[in-house]
Every structure is written in structure tokens, then in C-alpha cells.
Amino acid sequence: MRSGSAILSSLSRHRIISRFCHITSPQRPAAVLSPMATSEDSLRRALAEKQSTIDASGNAIRQLKSSGASKSEIDDAVKALNALKLEKTSIETQLKASISGDANGSVMSRDAFRQAVVNTLERRLFYIPSFKIYRGVAGLYDYGPPGCAVKSNVLAFWRQHFVLEEDMLEVDCPCVTPEVVLKASGHVDKFTDLMVKDEKTGTCYRADHLLKDHCKDKLEKDLTMSAEKAAELKHILAVLDDLSAEQLGAKIKEYGIVAPDTKNPLSDPYPFNLMFQTSIGPSGMSPGYMRPETAQGIFVNFKDLYYYNGNKLPFAAAQIGQAFRNEISPRQGLLRVREFTLAEIEHFVDPDDKSHPKYSEVSKLEFLMFPRDLQMSGQSAKKLCLGEAVSKGIVNNQTLAYFIGRVYLFLTRLGIDEERLRFRQHLPNEMAHYAADCWDAEIESSYGWIECVGIADRSAYDLRAHTDKSGVALVAQEKFAEPKEVEKLVITPIKKELGLAFKGNQKMVVEALEAMNEKEAMDMKAALESKGEVEFEVCTLQKTVTINKKMVTISKEKKKEHQRVFTPSVIEPSFGIGRIIYCLYEHSFYMRPSKAGDEQLNVFRFPPLVAPIKCTVFPLVQNQQYEEVAKNISRSLTAAGISNKKDITGTSIGKRYARTDELGVPFAVTVDSTSSVTIRERDSKDQIRVSVDEVAAVVKEVSEGKSTWADILKKYPAHTSASADE
């Protein structure tokens, strides 16, 4: 077996390819570990077995010495022991590589790759810490010129892909939200994270982050840990979001976790509301909050939007805007911040008909899906056909599946690697009691799998909550051609009895009872009639309560109706734009050697769709005629709506190419005559020759996706120049 160091020494430094960062093959998807690479669990077992063999060999040598064995016999035994130690070192090297993503020395570590990306992003001003000259504020970032352009392009494509193509109604609501709205939605009472404090200094930490860091640190650094103990820590990481305050506190105590900075003991975990509180008006009598999401503005406007849409369902409303969360301990750059951009859709649909007229357009898509049964059995995500997932009941309904498919197309067209994109279904204990189904689009980055889009069937909860609080009926109607005799389920919680039994928890019990579907309700009715009481699980309380027949009446009533009045269900795709953009940065970043081979050049392979600048224009040398041609080409590109940048410095053309490659500019025009010029493509470095008058049309055609670069290469003569590779 070759050791990791032997493998590394056999490779040129410039041929090392990162798990995340390609150096020589920009067109290929990100490299993955070889299928032959040994798994972490088996490596841990192999290491334990090897250590046991080494211990036994050491004991055998000691016995040989004490029994007066010959020198040659002892030397042979020592030689064998040294060989075992070398094998142990090799396994340790592989285990470290498996944990860090540095398999067999053939890939760059996650940390090194991330640092290379972040250094490039900050140096080229894609984003920087806010208020930098005052030492910044954690969780707040400024987007610089290229970052603003990428964000603007991502949002423009989002509007095209969703708002325009799906004929959605776009709104723009205030960031400051009255308390009553967020009280109705549940944010005031429930929008919390668990926090612990340093008992001596009062410094606050997010409890689940401390436990997560401890588990990851132990897994990465303790190579002697048994496979069973490693499996336990991995299980904790998998269920971390579901642990209660008591469970989190117990694990923190069990593992002896202390304050990271001072090593002082920590308090028990307790909830901290993440909303920024404010007051509206000078009196301070009207409390409000900076909105933690944009969705509530759409829900409270449902009645007017429904009227605007001709009182017809289904329809969707969309909003792009800033949201605010007072994170306890923000980290991971753009992935966890205190102010961020959300793009959210609320698709209102008849709860009795969740089919979608355009479902067939996405039903044949196949991509990585991670249903709850695979998660609970310890398996990995696997490729599934979306239509098959619906037919098997894995995805709850066609409309939810339609948006999952549309989200997949949106992310992959942006430049997200489809091999590092998966859709993970929420486990039963993750979902709210009112949700019918929920999936997260997760993108793999150097930080692991990151939730970037949530696609949820929220049932009718939000509109009902605002109807109850405001007294305004947020409902839809279906008029019948002929009166219909209908049988209606009527669930009537007896609030007086429930209040006596559950006191402050009465509201959550009432909500859970009213949210029952027909089967659950009729099963409860039968149990109450036969036994007088029944056990009932209230998800929001995370416990089972006893309901007796005095607390609720359940019946079915028949009556004739001319119309059906109902509360629509909501399918909600919610996009974290900053998270998507950061993952796009990582998926687009690679390095390649300079022509001389003495340095690595950074490149962002942004698709033209999202590139901050589509084209650069360079005079080959400082020459007045060439510079005038460059200015005319720049003007024609601007007139065609193509963002571009001129560079008329005297720097070598190779260095100018390298500078713009690092900004992700897909095309570069080099002016080396007054009649025709070359156009260079960033990743292949191929060049074509076109007339000056055709430049804007060619760049526009390929930038807007009307033609591929391969199509362009067939139409125009190739141009060979040493400068392209400098």
C-alpha cells in the first residue's frame, strides 16, 4: 500500500486537484473521492486493529528478549513491528484525509480551499466586512462592485425564471412590521434559538453550535476514537436541530463543553428571540420588529391580491427584500448573517386540488433526493425521478414537486454543480404540525451541506392565523353551477375546558385540534365515544396530552351550499440569496497554472448569465488608434446591454487576462487592428477572429444563451496567439 506522502510526492504540485477546486479541468464537475477510497468507519476499525496488532507484537518482542532468544530472531521481530507502524501511519494519513476531504493527498483541504476563495472574494471586493475601519460588526457584510453585479444578475434571473414565467404577482412590503402581525404568525413566541452564557463573563454562545463544534473537532482530531463512538457523534450532528433545551444541556454537560474563549462553565440553554425589536412612532406605544422573513407581507395582503387576480385560484405572489435576524453568534461568512436578502414565493392553491398544469414539464427530471426513509436508515441521498417520487407518495403533491423541479433548474442554470445539490425531506419531528410536506434544497460547500432554499407545503396555517387575529376572512370561494349537498367536518374545541386543563398551553392545543384532518378527527371522535378520553400529540408542545370528551366536539353536518368557501393552502419556496451566491462562488472557483508554471492563477467560471462583467476590451498595445477602436466597441456593447470594462493600461495582455479571469469575466476582446479583433473565452482560452462591427452581436448572442461558445467556434475562424496563454 502506498502511503499518502508517497502518493503526494509522485504528483506535481500543480496537478493537485481540490475536492472543491479544479486546477486543470475547469469544465468538469467537482472531483469526488474515488469509489475505491476506504470509508471513515472502516479506516477507524482498521486503525484500531492495527494498534492492537502493534501492541501484541511489542509484547511478543519483550517476551523474546526475556526468554533469551537469538539476536537475529529479535531483529526480525523488530523489523516486522516497524513495518506494522508504517502501515499504521499510512492508515492514519488516509483517515485524516477522509475526515478533512484531503483524500490520499490528492485534493486540497476544505479549509485551504475556503481560504483561497474568501481571500480572492475580499481582495477583488465581491464582499467585505461592514464598517471595516471600525473593526466591523459580526454578521454584517457589504457587497462591492462585482458582488453587487452578481447579486443583481441572480435576482434578475430569479424574476425571469419565477415571476415572469409563472405569471406571479410581485409585491414590495415594509421591513418594519407591527408586533400584532408577528404575534399572529407565531414569530414573537416561537422564533428562537437556544443560547448559553459564560457563567463568569456573560458572553453568549449558541448552544447547538458549541455541541456541533465539539463533535466535529473530536471526529477530525481523535484518530483513536472507536467507530462506535464516531457513529454516536455523527448521529448527534444529524439530529442536532431536533434536540430540546434539556437534551442540549445534558450533552453539553456530558461532554464537558465549556466557554471556548475562557474555559469557564456554561449556563443551561435557554431560548433567545432572534428578531430585532423596535417601536413605530415617537411615543414608543406601538411595538414592532424588523421582519425576519418577507412572507408575512404577502399573507396579510391575500384578500387584495386574490381580488386583483380576478378571484381565481391558483395564483402566486412573490417578494424580494431584506430580512433581519439577530443571530447569537454569526459565523461562516455570508451563510449566517444578521441582515440578508430573501426571495420568497407564496403559491395559493385549493387544498382539495394540488395538481399543477405544468407538472409534466418537470416530472422527468432526475436529481439527488434525500427522502426521510433514507435519512432514518443511515443511507445517502440518491438520484430519483421526480415523477416517480410523486407517484410513490415520497413528495406529497404535484404542485410541491413542480416547484422542487423549478428550483433545481434555477440553481443548476445559475452554475450550481448538480452533483453537489440535493433535496432533503424534513423528518417528521422537524416539520410543524400544520405542514403537509417540506423539502430543503441543500448545496454542498466547504462548510458541508447548506440549506439554501426551503420548499414547503404549509397547508392553510398562515391565512387562518391572520384571519383569527385580524377578524378579516382570508378565504377563497368556489361557486357551484347547481346547489350541492355537502357534508362538513366541524371541530369545536371547548376553550373553557381546555383553558382549565392546559392554562398557558391552551392556544397550541386548540391549534393542533383544529388542524386535524378528517381521518384523525373521526378516529378521535370514535375513541372519545368509547373510552371518554384519548391521547393526543401536540407537536408544538413536543408532548402528548390527554383530551376528554368535555374538551372538544366533533361532528359532520349536511347542508346545501351554493358555493364553497375555504382557506387556501400555501406552497412556499423561500430562497436565501446570500447563501446561494456564496455556494455559487465556491462551485465556480478553480485554479490553473500560469504559462510559465511558476504560479497558480485564480479563476471564477461564472456562466455569462450571472458573471459580474460579461466582456472586457483590451487594446493589445498602447496605441491611439487601437484605443479609439476599443472605446467604440465598449460603446456598442453598452448599447446592446452588455456590461463591459475597458483596460487601456500598459500591462501585458496576459496579466490583463488573469485579472479579469479572477473576476469571472467570460469573454475578452483584444484589439490588435482597426478592422478585426479577437474574442477569447475564459475557460478554454480559445480565440476567434471577428470584424469590429460584429463584436457586440456575437458577445450578446452567447451571453444571453442564444448560442453556445461551441456554436460560435463553428461560425468564426479560430485565432492562435501566444498571448492567450500568458
XYZ file of C-alpha atoms in Angstrom:
726
model
C 0.000 0.000 0.000
C 1.370 3.415 -0.926
C 1.299 5.955 1.880
C -0.396 9.333 1.446
C 3.007 11.067 1.398
C 4.272 8.695 -1.307
C 1.273 9.420 -3.458
C 1.659 13.150 -2.873
C 5.352 13.095 -3.783
C 4.563 11.339 -7.049
C 2.389 14.231 -8.200
C 3.481 17.632 -9.401
C 2.221 20.326 -7.042
C 0.456 21.967 -9.976
C -1.539 18.806 -10.718
C -3.224 18.573 -7.316
C -6.992 18.882 -7.813
C -9.194 20.033 -4.987
C -12.376 18.245 -3.917
C -13.865 21.672 -4.483
C -11.249 23.481 -6.627
C -10.171 22.297 -10.084
C -6.805 23.424 -11.332
C -6.543 21.834 -14.758
C -10.095 20.812 -15.735
C -12.494 23.754 -15.413
C -15.262 22.152 -17.453
C -15.618 19.032 -15.297
C -17.856 18.853 -12.227
C -16.092 18.990 -8.877
C -13.937 15.945 -8.194
C -15.217 13.409 -5.715
C -13.322 10.868 -3.680
C -12.599 7.652 -5.541
C -15.196 4.923 -5.021
C -12.231 2.754 -4.013
C -11.328 5.124 -1.184
C -11.871 3.449 2.177
C -14.713 4.796 4.287
C -14.013 6.656 7.510
C -15.674 3.969 9.652
C -13.662 1.109 8.156
C -10.462 3.164 8.452
C -11.128 3.713 12.154
C -11.675 -0.022 12.607
C -8.529 -0.815 10.631
C -6.545 1.635 12.760
C -7.827 0.071 15.990
C -6.994 -3.414 14.718
C -3.522 -2.293 13.609
C -2.858 -0.722 17.015
C -3.941 -3.963 18.691
C -1.543 -5.940 16.445
C 1.289 -3.498 17.250
C 0.647 -3.878 20.992
C 0.681 -7.669 20.652
C 3.918 -7.543 18.610
C 5.541 -5.307 21.226
C 4.615 -7.788 23.944
C 5.969 -10.649 21.833
C 9.322 -8.859 21.398
C 9.558 -8.288 25.133
C 8.916 -11.997 25.699
C 11.590 -12.895 23.142
C 14.102 -10.703 24.942
C 13.205 -12.080 28.382
C 13.433 -15.674 27.126
C 16.927 -15.139 25.689
C 16.003 -15.503 22.020
C 18.710 -15.040 19.375
C 19.597 -11.556 18.102
C 18.502 -12.400 14.545
C 15.103 -13.583 15.789
C 14.634 -10.379 17.806
C 15.822 -8.220 14.878
C 13.308 -9.894 12.553
C 10.521 -9.260 15.073
C 11.547 -5.586 15.452
C 11.670 -5.217 11.674
C 8.140 -6.640 11.423
C 6.978 -4.272 14.183
C 8.405 -1.261 12.339
C 6.594 -2.369 9.194
C 3.341 -2.509 11.188
C 3.985 1.014 12.500
C 4.492 2.262 8.931
C 1.193 0.663 7.940
C -0.469 2.336 10.934
C 0.942 5.705 9.831
C -0.437 5.111 6.356
C -3.917 4.363 7.747
C -3.743 7.483 9.944
C -2.842 9.556 6.868
C -5.815 8.136 4.955
C -8.137 8.687 7.923
C -7.051 12.320 8.277
C -7.579 12.750 4.548
C -11.021 11.130 4.671
C -12.106 13.403 7.524
C -10.748 16.635 6.039
C -11.625 15.983 2.403
C -7.936 15.612 1.531
C -8.091 12.054 0.218
C -4.739 10.369 -0.373
C -3.089 13.759 -0.563
C -4.655 14.314 -3.979
C -7.028 17.106 -3.023
C -6.817 20.447 -1.287
C -8.306 20.509 2.199
C -11.667 22.170 2.735
C -10.139 24.862 4.947
C -7.365 25.681 2.466
C -9.831 25.815 -0.414
C -12.252 28.030 1.525
C -9.445 30.404 2.491
C -8.351 30.679 -1.155
C -11.918 31.523 -2.225
C -12.564 34.031 0.584
C -9.200 35.752 0.098
C -9.956 36.212 -3.597
C -13.517 37.432 -2.940
C -12.418 40.015 -0.383
C -9.359 41.163 -2.352
C -11.446 41.673 -5.514
C -14.185 43.363 -3.455
C -17.004 40.878 -4.098
C -17.844 41.407 -0.421
C -16.110 42.718 2.706
C -16.996 43.025 6.409
C -19.232 46.054 7.032
C -17.803 49.024 8.963
C -14.332 47.596 8.430
C -12.433 50.711 9.580
C -14.245 50.403 12.931
C -13.301 46.709 13.220
C -16.623 45.586 11.779
C -19.747 44.018 13.296
C -20.175 40.240 13.215
C -22.785 39.036 10.738
C -22.913 42.191 8.607
C -21.276 42.421 5.157
C -21.038 44.921 2.305
C -21.216 43.811 -1.326
C -18.608 45.528 -3.511
C -19.000 46.298 -7.249
C -18.604 42.725 -8.615
C -20.642 41.288 -5.712
C -23.473 43.749 -6.383
C -23.415 42.808 -10.071
C -23.552 39.048 -9.331
C -26.399 39.568 -6.856
C -28.295 41.775 -9.314
C -27.891 39.162 -12.064
C -29.042 36.327 -9.773
C -32.146 38.298 -8.765
C -32.858 39.287 -12.391
C -32.754 35.613 -13.389
C -34.962 34.715 -10.368
C -37.562 37.225 -11.564
C -37.365 35.869 -15.114
C -37.457 32.203 -14.063
C -40.247 32.509 -11.497
C -42.151 35.821 -11.524
C -42.385 36.236 -15.307
C -42.514 32.607 -16.454
C -45.075 31.665 -13.779
C -47.082 34.919 -14.087
C -46.679 35.740 -10.381
C -47.854 38.893 -8.611
C -44.844 40.733 -7.172
C -45.190 42.915 -4.077
C -42.805 45.032 -2.016
C -43.705 45.386 1.672
C -42.053 47.325 4.545
C -39.212 45.834 6.585
C -40.673 47.275 9.809
C -43.591 45.078 10.895
C -46.126 45.732 13.693
C -45.941 43.303 16.600
C -49.541 42.116 16.098
C -48.658 40.651 12.667
C -45.709 38.663 14.008
C -47.711 37.666 17.081
C -50.318 36.097 14.807
C -47.665 34.301 12.724
C -46.051 32.842 15.843
C -42.694 34.618 15.491
C -42.989 36.584 18.747
C -43.466 33.407 20.783
C -41.541 30.805 18.821
C -38.812 32.406 16.664
C -35.965 31.449 18.981
C -32.594 29.731 19.168
C -31.140 28.146 22.297
C -28.393 30.176 23.935
C -25.887 29.558 26.743
C -23.841 32.098 28.693
C -20.344 32.050 30.121
C -21.259 31.987 33.827
C -18.436 34.393 34.739
C -18.179 36.844 31.818
C -21.761 36.701 30.485
C -20.567 36.116 26.897
C -23.322 34.430 24.863
C -22.974 31.415 22.582
C -25.413 29.429 20.516
C -25.786 26.096 22.297
C -26.143 23.867 19.231
C -23.066 25.468 17.626
C -20.913 24.586 20.649
C -22.097 20.972 20.580
C -21.636 20.796 16.802
C -18.084 22.195 17.014
C -17.196 19.741 19.784
C -18.438 16.733 17.802
C -16.722 17.811 14.577
C -13.465 18.584 16.397
C -13.433 15.170 18.081
C -14.204 13.392 14.808
C -11.428 15.246 12.977
C -8.678 15.088 15.595
C -9.223 11.963 17.696
C -7.947 9.227 15.387
C -8.032 6.633 18.175
C -11.786 7.019 18.629
C -13.733 3.813 18.073
C -16.054 3.506 15.106
C -18.962 3.160 17.558
C -18.113 6.433 19.334
C -17.674 8.154 15.955
C -21.108 6.876 14.909
C -22.591 8.319 18.124
C -21.115 11.767 17.419
C -22.285 11.645 13.797
C -25.797 10.779 14.997
C -25.776 13.827 17.279
C -24.748 16.005 14.324
C -27.591 14.533 12.264
C -30.311 15.216 14.876
C -28.836 18.430 16.289
C -31.707 20.630 15.107
C -34.230 18.413 16.885
C -32.670 18.417 20.365
C -34.667 20.141 23.109
C -33.101 22.591 25.575
C -32.855 19.820 28.167
C -31.224 17.387 25.715
C -28.744 20.006 24.510
C -27.853 20.937 28.086
C -27.369 17.277 29.015
C -24.995 16.682 26.093
C -23.008 19.843 26.859
C -22.523 18.608 30.442
C -21.813 15.001 29.374
C -19.025 16.077 27.019
C -17.611 18.687 29.392
C -18.085 21.550 26.926
C -17.031 24.935 28.326
C -16.859 28.525 27.032
C -14.442 28.492 24.046
C -12.638 31.718 24.978
C -12.316 31.444 28.766
C -12.927 27.729 29.512
C -15.459 28.865 32.118
C -18.582 26.771 32.846
C -21.726 27.476 30.823
C -25.312 28.119 31.860
C -28.159 25.792 30.916
C -29.541 26.526 27.406
C -32.483 28.931 27.217
C -34.428 30.435 24.280
C -33.443 33.780 22.746
C -35.795 35.529 20.287
C -33.909 36.336 17.085
C -35.971 39.345 15.979
C -34.699 42.930 16.180
C -37.282 44.828 18.245
C -38.161 48.468 17.581
C -41.049 50.883 18.124
C -43.143 52.627 15.499
C -43.656 56.333 16.107
C -42.188 58.646 18.774
C -44.398 57.524 21.664
C -42.964 54.022 21.816
C -46.510 52.734 22.341
C -46.636 50.809 19.049
C -44.118 47.952 19.244
C -42.709 46.429 16.090
C -39.901 44.281 14.724
C -37.615 44.227 11.731
C -39.152 41.417 9.684
C -37.423 38.027 9.969
C -38.902 36.935 6.608
C -40.788 38.552 3.733
C -43.691 36.073 3.641
C -45.983 37.775 6.167
C -46.361 40.831 3.931
C -47.826 38.560 1.251
C -50.187 36.743 3.632
C -51.705 39.917 5.078
C -52.329 41.188 1.515
C -54.005 37.958 0.364
C -57.522 39.416 0.130
C -56.468 42.250 -2.180
C -54.196 40.021 -4.271
C -56.987 37.471 -4.683
C -59.315 40.251 -5.899
C -56.579 41.593 -8.242
C -56.285 38.094 -9.717
C -59.982 38.026 -10.561
C -60.932 35.949 -7.501
C -59.266 32.927 -9.127
C -57.038 30.190 -7.742
C -54.344 29.060 -8.021
C -52.083 32.093 -8.100
C -48.707 33.003 -6.673
C -47.331 36.161 -5.107
C -43.613 36.880 -4.799
C -41.389 39.280 -2.922
C -37.679 40.082 -2.849
C -36.404 42.044 0.123
C -34.223 42.382 3.179
C -34.839 40.291 6.296
C -33.227 40.580 9.729
C -32.277 38.037 12.385
C -30.296 38.911 15.481
C -28.062 35.839 15.305
C -26.462 34.846 18.633
C -23.052 34.022 17.181
C -22.921 34.701 13.431
C -20.168 32.934 11.503
C -19.416 31.240 8.193
C -19.326 34.489 6.210
C -22.381 35.056 4.008
C -24.013 31.835 5.219
C -25.141 33.146 8.615
C -25.682 36.893 8.798
C -27.897 39.378 10.607
C -29.244 41.158 7.522
C -29.794 39.306 4.275
C -31.858 39.148 1.101
C -34.745 36.707 0.763
C -36.741 35.893 -2.357
C -39.993 34.194 -1.383
C -42.993 32.813 -3.230
C -46.416 32.035 -1.766
C -48.393 29.865 -4.186
C -52.051 29.755 -3.102
C -53.907 26.610 -4.124
C -57.153 24.765 -3.444
C -56.338 22.253 -0.650
C -58.553 19.674 -2.434
C -56.694 20.022 -5.747
C -52.904 20.338 -5.602
C -52.326 19.257 -9.189
C -50.312 21.598 -11.425
C -50.961 22.223 -15.150
C -47.216 22.414 -15.940
C -46.173 19.452 -13.794
C -45.313 17.346 -16.872
C -42.556 19.842 -17.750
C -40.528 18.776 -14.691
C -41.791 15.252 -13.942
C -38.980 13.555 -15.893
C -36.178 15.437 -14.119
C -33.789 13.219 -12.197
C -31.540 14.522 -9.420
C -30.253 13.780 -5.923
C -33.083 13.416 -3.421
C -32.829 12.533 0.256
C -36.233 11.290 1.445
C -36.779 10.776 5.163
C -36.631 6.959 4.928
C -33.065 7.131 3.557
C -32.071 9.564 6.318
C -33.575 7.467 9.102
C -31.899 4.278 7.833
C -28.483 5.939 7.670
C -28.238 5.845 3.862
C -27.091 8.572 1.469
C -29.067 10.679 -0.984
C -29.681 9.030 -4.352
C -30.890 10.112 -7.763
C -34.651 9.812 -8.165
C -37.032 10.723 -10.955
C -39.305 13.500 -9.672
C -42.430 11.973 -11.246
C -41.660 8.630 -9.622
C -41.224 10.344 -6.240
C -44.731 11.829 -6.577
C -46.346 8.587 -7.750
C -44.830 6.718 -4.790
C -46.016 9.349 -2.315
C -42.469 10.440 -1.394
C -43.348 14.002 -2.466
C -46.794 14.983 -1.186
C -48.336 16.540 -4.287
C -47.772 17.777 -7.851
C -47.551 21.485 -7.040
C -44.892 20.936 -4.385
C -42.999 18.691 -6.823
C -43.343 21.268 -9.606
C -41.604 23.895 -7.515
C -38.902 21.424 -6.435
C -38.208 20.834 -10.135
C -38.207 24.544 -10.945
C -35.809 25.238 -8.065
C -33.478 22.522 -9.386
C -33.476 24.124 -12.852
C -32.936 27.601 -11.386
C -29.914 26.576 -9.292
C -28.200 24.478 -11.949
C -28.647 27.178 -14.605
C -27.025 29.657 -12.222
C -23.923 27.452 -12.118
C -24.516 25.242 -9.065
C -22.938 21.806 -9.596
C -25.781 19.273 -9.873
C -23.592 16.614 -8.205
C -23.371 18.802 -5.095
C -27.045 19.724 -4.942
C -29.615 17.582 -3.145
C -33.214 17.936 -1.967
C -33.603 16.742 1.611
C -37.042 15.974 3.036
C -37.757 17.192 6.564
C -38.054 14.458 9.160
C -41.419 14.181 10.970
C -40.053 15.854 14.115
C -38.676 18.772 12.056
C -41.994 19.741 10.489
C -44.579 21.995 12.036
C -47.827 20.232 12.911
C -49.656 22.090 10.133
C -47.158 21.301 7.329
C -48.083 18.611 4.793
C -44.522 18.171 3.458
C -41.272 20.128 3.330
C -38.013 19.804 1.356
C -34.773 21.786 1.524
C -32.506 22.381 -1.444
C -29.088 21.823 0.120
C -25.830 22.746 -1.607
C -22.518 21.216 -0.602
C -19.771 23.709 0.182
C -16.547 23.650 2.175
C -18.784 24.084 5.252
C -20.728 20.916 4.410
C -24.339 20.705 3.176
C -26.006 24.139 3.423
C -29.760 24.737 3.290
C -30.279 27.413 0.625
C -33.935 27.016 -0.414
C -36.885 25.703 1.576
C -39.895 24.367 -0.379
C -42.815 23.709 1.972
C -46.478 22.826 1.772
C -47.598 24.972 4.729
C -51.230 23.915 4.437
C -53.645 26.729 5.400
C -51.953 27.698 8.676
C -50.785 31.236 7.844
C -54.023 32.553 6.372
C -56.036 31.011 9.211
C -53.746 32.551 11.831
C -54.136 36.045 10.353
C -57.887 35.535 9.910
C -58.234 34.673 13.610
C -56.077 37.586 14.787
C -57.363 40.292 12.435
C -61.007 39.247 12.161
C -60.759 39.623 8.360
C -61.653 36.435 6.471
C -58.728 35.487 4.226
C -60.620 32.911 2.186
C -61.428 31.905 -1.379
C -64.722 30.845 -2.960
C -65.730 28.241 -5.484
C -69.208 28.890 -6.941
C -71.298 25.836 -7.872
C -73.348 25.663 -11.072
C -76.052 23.854 -9.036
C -76.509 23.833 -5.241
C -74.709 20.917 -3.612
C -75.482 18.962 -0.503
C -72.189 18.722 1.318
C -71.066 17.018 4.461
C -68.783 19.215 6.510
C -66.440 18.260 9.308
C -66.928 20.522 12.312
C -64.286 20.540 15.061
C -65.251 22.732 18.011
C -62.672 22.962 20.812
C -64.316 23.868 24.164
C -61.912 26.613 25.146
C -63.111 26.906 28.759
C -62.365 23.234 29.482
C -59.082 23.361 27.564
C -58.058 26.507 29.429
C -58.669 24.859 32.812
C -56.657 21.810 31.789
C -53.769 23.365 29.864
C -53.673 27.019 31.013
C -50.923 28.833 29.042
C -50.668 25.975 26.535
C -54.368 26.193 25.632
C -53.757 28.051 22.324
C -51.340 25.416 20.998
C -53.703 22.572 21.908
C -56.611 24.373 20.196
C -54.494 24.948 17.047
C -53.496 21.277 16.946
C -57.111 20.120 17.328
C -58.351 22.452 14.581
C -55.543 21.317 12.253
C -56.642 17.645 12.343
C -57.554 16.080 9.033
C -60.826 14.205 8.658
C -59.416 10.746 9.463
C -57.658 11.941 12.612
C -60.773 13.788 13.753
C -63.127 10.853 13.196
C -60.701 8.455 14.923
C -60.641 10.823 17.908
C -64.452 11.062 17.900
C -64.756 7.241 17.993
C -62.196 6.960 20.805
C -63.880 9.671 22.892
C -67.290 7.978 22.491
C -65.937 4.560 23.503
C -63.346 5.485 26.155
C -64.165 9.028 27.206
C -60.625 10.243 26.632
C -57.762 9.907 24.142
C -54.008 10.593 23.989
C -53.248 13.391 21.524
C -49.833 14.538 20.312
C -49.287 18.320 20.193
C -46.174 18.882 18.071
C -45.658 22.480 19.174
C -45.519 21.315 22.812
C -43.370 18.305 21.856
C -45.506 16.065 24.055
C -48.678 14.004 24.224
C -51.684 15.326 26.173
C -54.939 13.731 27.306
C -58.136 15.030 25.661
C -61.512 14.104 27.191
C -64.960 14.383 25.670
C -65.731 17.624 27.532
C -62.875 19.398 25.696
C -63.944 19.038 22.050
C -66.966 18.197 19.920
C -66.521 16.612 16.515
C -69.370 16.150 14.068
C -70.348 16.058 10.422
C -73.153 18.257 9.197
C -75.060 18.055 5.894
C -76.372 21.150 4.210
C -76.974 22.646 0.757
C -74.489 25.212 -0.440
C -74.325 27.487 -3.496
C -70.629 27.988 -3.088
C -67.731 26.513 -1.243
C -65.762 28.876 0.989
C -62.354 27.652 2.020
C -58.938 28.765 3.215
C -56.323 28.127 0.503
C -53.238 26.050 1.148
C -49.836 27.606 0.539
C -46.813 26.121 -1.237
C -43.829 28.254 -0.213
C -40.416 28.235 -1.901
C -38.096 30.516 0.129
C -34.633 31.417 -1.240
C -31.667 32.599 0.830
C -29.965 34.686 -1.862
C -26.702 35.290 0.047
C -26.278 31.577 0.717
C -26.922 30.682 -2.915
C -24.398 33.295 -4.057
C -21.701 32.076 -1.645
C -22.156 28.458 -2.795
C -22.034 29.697 -6.399
C -18.675 31.369 -5.630
C -17.275 28.084 -4.325
C -18.690 25.978 -7.156
C -17.300 28.426 -9.744
C -13.794 28.793 -8.315
C -10.782 26.931 -9.656
C -7.041 27.457 -10.117
C -4.814 26.826 -13.097
C -1.065 27.206 -13.603
C 0.320 30.207 -15.412
C 2.062 29.594 -18.734
C 5.436 29.684 -17.006
C 4.150 27.246 -14.411
C 5.520 29.341 -11.554
C 2.205 30.423 -10.006
C -1.433 29.445 -9.672
C -4.000 31.761 -11.235
C -7.480 32.105 -9.689
C -10.499 31.834 -11.964
C -14.266 32.109 -11.367
C -16.096 30.154 -14.076
C -19.375 32.064 -13.757
C -21.876 31.338 -16.528
C -22.399 34.511 -18.603
C -25.890 34.660 -17.052
C -24.507 35.718 -13.650
C -20.983 36.992 -14.432
C -20.495 40.492 -12.935
C -18.957 41.741 -16.193
C -19.732 39.958 -19.473
C -16.830 41.254 -21.517
C -13.547 43.152 -21.259
C -11.962 45.177 -24.066
C -8.148 45.461 -24.350
C -6.006 47.272 -26.881
C -3.079 44.873 -27.417
C -0.613 47.743 -27.029
C -0.901 51.401 -26.088
C -1.796 52.923 -29.421
C -4.204 55.805 -30.065
C -5.920 54.072 -32.992
C -6.408 50.837 -31.047
C -7.668 52.724 -28.000
C -10.241 54.549 -30.122
C -11.439 51.220 -31.570
C -11.660 49.817 -28.000
C -13.807 52.781 -26.916
C -16.163 52.308 -29.886
C -16.519 48.576 -29.154
C -17.218 49.366 -25.488
C -19.931 51.832 -26.515
C -21.550 49.276 -28.840
C -21.506 46.641 -26.064
C -23.120 49.088 -23.624
C -25.791 49.992 -26.196
C -26.550 46.269 -26.546
C -26.998 45.962 -22.761
C -23.751 44.026 -22.222
C -21.788 45.017 -19.114
C -18.148 45.569 -20.058
C -14.896 47.057 -18.878
C -12.040 48.688 -20.809
C -8.418 48.229 -19.778
C -6.035 50.531 -21.635
C -3.165 50.219 -19.179
C 0.243 49.266 -20.483
C 0.205 45.990 -18.544
C 0.948 42.821 -20.534
C -2.089 41.236 -22.156
C -1.506 38.036 -20.152
C -1.764 39.888 -16.845
C -4.894 41.680 -18.008
C -6.462 38.327 -18.922
C -5.521 36.962 -15.471
C -7.090 39.973 -13.710
C -10.406 39.569 -15.499
C -10.402 35.760 -15.179
C -10.226 36.336 -11.421
C -13.413 38.432 -11.689
C -15.117 35.671 -13.691
C -15.438 37.694 -16.929
C -16.349 35.108 -19.620
C -15.162 36.991 -22.735
C -12.253 39.287 -23.579
C -11.935 41.337 -26.770
C -8.363 42.145 -27.801
C -7.917 44.991 -30.276
C -4.882 44.294 -32.460
C -6.070 46.007 -35.653
C -8.608 48.629 -36.684
C -10.782 46.288 -38.780
C -11.000 42.988 -36.872
C -10.376 41.819 -33.302
C -10.093 38.594 -31.300
C -12.610 37.314 -28.741
C -11.198 34.970 -26.080
C -13.313 32.585 -23.982
C -12.237 32.439 -20.336
C -12.122 28.703 -19.501
C -10.963 27.155 -22.781
C -8.830 30.206 -23.677
C -9.928 29.628 -27.300
C -9.953 32.706 -29.535
C -11.895 33.637 -32.662
C -11.459 36.469 -35.128
C -14.423 38.768 -35.882
C -14.892 42.146 -37.508
C -15.164 45.178 -35.230
C -18.804 45.729 -36.246
C -19.824 42.184 -35.214
C -18.338 42.121 -31.706
C -21.406 43.348 -29.789
C -23.776 40.970 -31.621
C -21.525 37.937 -31.065
C -20.981 38.634 -27.349
C -24.693 39.361 -26.828
C -25.709 36.135 -28.609
C -23.555 33.901 -26.417
C -24.042 35.923 -23.191
C -27.815 35.612 -23.419
C -27.630 31.870 -24.081
C -28.951 32.070 -27.651
C -25.794 30.248 -28.811
C -23.065 28.303 -27.035
C -19.358 29.047 -27.383
C -19.092 25.784 -29.366
C -21.665 27.204 -31.823
C -19.639 30.407 -32.150
C -16.424 28.460 -32.801
C -18.077 26.842 -35.839
C -19.093 30.207 -37.319
C -15.890 32.215 -36.976
C -12.240 31.465 -37.776
C -10.106 30.335 -34.852
C -7.225 32.597 -33.897
C -3.991 31.325 -32.362
C -1.949 33.684 -30.255
C 0.696 33.091 -27.616
C -0.750 35.974 -25.624
C -3.874 33.983 -24.837
C -1.877 31.577 -22.689
C 0.317 34.104 -20.924
